[in-house]
């Protein structure tokens, strides 16, 4: 494929401690992979005649990765947001048909085309901030047909936009009304057989669950993880969001790619995650929306060198966020991450949380997935609020 040189760039490679910054840098790619990166004055002679594209001294980073989203769903929850702020109680909202079950009802009623049409603007908002890889979960069907339809809709998004997409099976998200008080039966009769069907259709890259007092316990999630393991699928988990349930330890036992939320995780959990190589994914949009006060134990994760990622958790109920830049700011302001940790959290460590090893850094051999920004320093990406300085997004070497 045709070779191109991006020159006159400040390049934050994230391939060494710190930002891995290269001043007056150049990057050579073949419209698929990165071939070379370094100071422009050291550009190898073999690339001297390749076409050059002047970056105007702008900052180049790895393209952004959102490793935890629920962007495929139908309906919206603006009305219950309004009701709540007018003083309605949780019960009032539930009686008016609100809450997660309203999203489940709307999603069950939506065709695949309708799910795609409603997800595309969310995806486009993410792409507009330099994203090239996104994870999308099922989990608003809670019955076989809709779970499969959500996954098919998610896969179709990657045919409609230049993006790399990973799908995660999350039928163990909530217990549907028809299984009220019978969570074990829901796992056995719906979650497990539908996982087999979804896997047989090639729709599943990873398996997830919600381990919480209001969702499923560790024994129930363990059964889902056992089947995932038997099918050769990696797992991840919504764990310790609202209370400490032992989900993080369970995730570590199954060598999960990530444990997500983890506000109530402990130092012992951090130690287990370090051993299993599990990424801690923080979701500050949900923390903000729910006005939570328990912050994740960032110091313990740092001390145990647990990789930390950030994601939007885009969903209609608890995190209607389609901005990774805002999420980076929230990660710094609400959880005390450094801007460098925030940038790694939406690139290097987000890739790891998805089990991807060919993106998230700038180094020879990796995909040419890049974001070019109109900023001077990488910290500016986390510092500004409501500001999108993306100049161009490069996906597989192509703008
Ligand atoms: Zn989530």
XYZ file of N, CA, C and O and ligand atoms in Angstrom, residues 68-70 137 170 173 208 238 261 283 313 315, ligand 1:
49
model
N -16.167 0.873 26.964
C -17.371 0.469 27.727
C -18.518 1.380 27.320
O -18.606 2.523 27.776
N -19.405 0.892 26.437
C -20.591 1.671 26.077
C -21.817 0.767 25.961
O -21.710 -0.446 25.785
N -22.963 1.437 26.041
C -24.260 0.787 25.799
C -24.983 1.636 24.745
O -26.130 2.017 24.953
N -22.268 -2.991 24.140
C -22.838 -4.119 24.885
C -24.305 -4.343 24.510
O -25.010 -3.391 24.177
N -24.207 -8.961 27.264
C -24.520 -8.540 28.638
C -25.970 -8.846 29.001
O -26.704 -7.992 29.490
N -27.535 -8.290 32.853
C -27.503 -6.852 33.144
C -28.535 -6.526 34.213
O -28.283 -5.756 35.133
N -20.038 -10.125 29.613
C -20.058 -9.176 30.732
C -21.244 -9.506 31.636
O -22.139 -10.287 31.261
N -19.196 -5.513 35.381
C -19.601 -4.320 36.133
C -19.519 -4.737 37.606
O -20.331 -5.544 38.069
N -16.286 0.190 36.796
C -16.841 1.020 37.882
C -15.864 0.979 39.058
O -15.188 1.940 39.313
N -15.718 4.836 35.222
C -16.827 5.386 34.454
C -17.359 6.637 35.162
O -18.420 6.597 35.798
N -19.316 4.800 29.314
C -20.465 4.037 29.828
C -21.753 4.564 29.207
O -22.827 4.464 29.807
N -25.070 5.357 28.263
C -26.337 4.627 28.434
C -27.399 5.636 28.843
O -27.075 6.706 29.360
Zn -22.111 -0.151 31.855
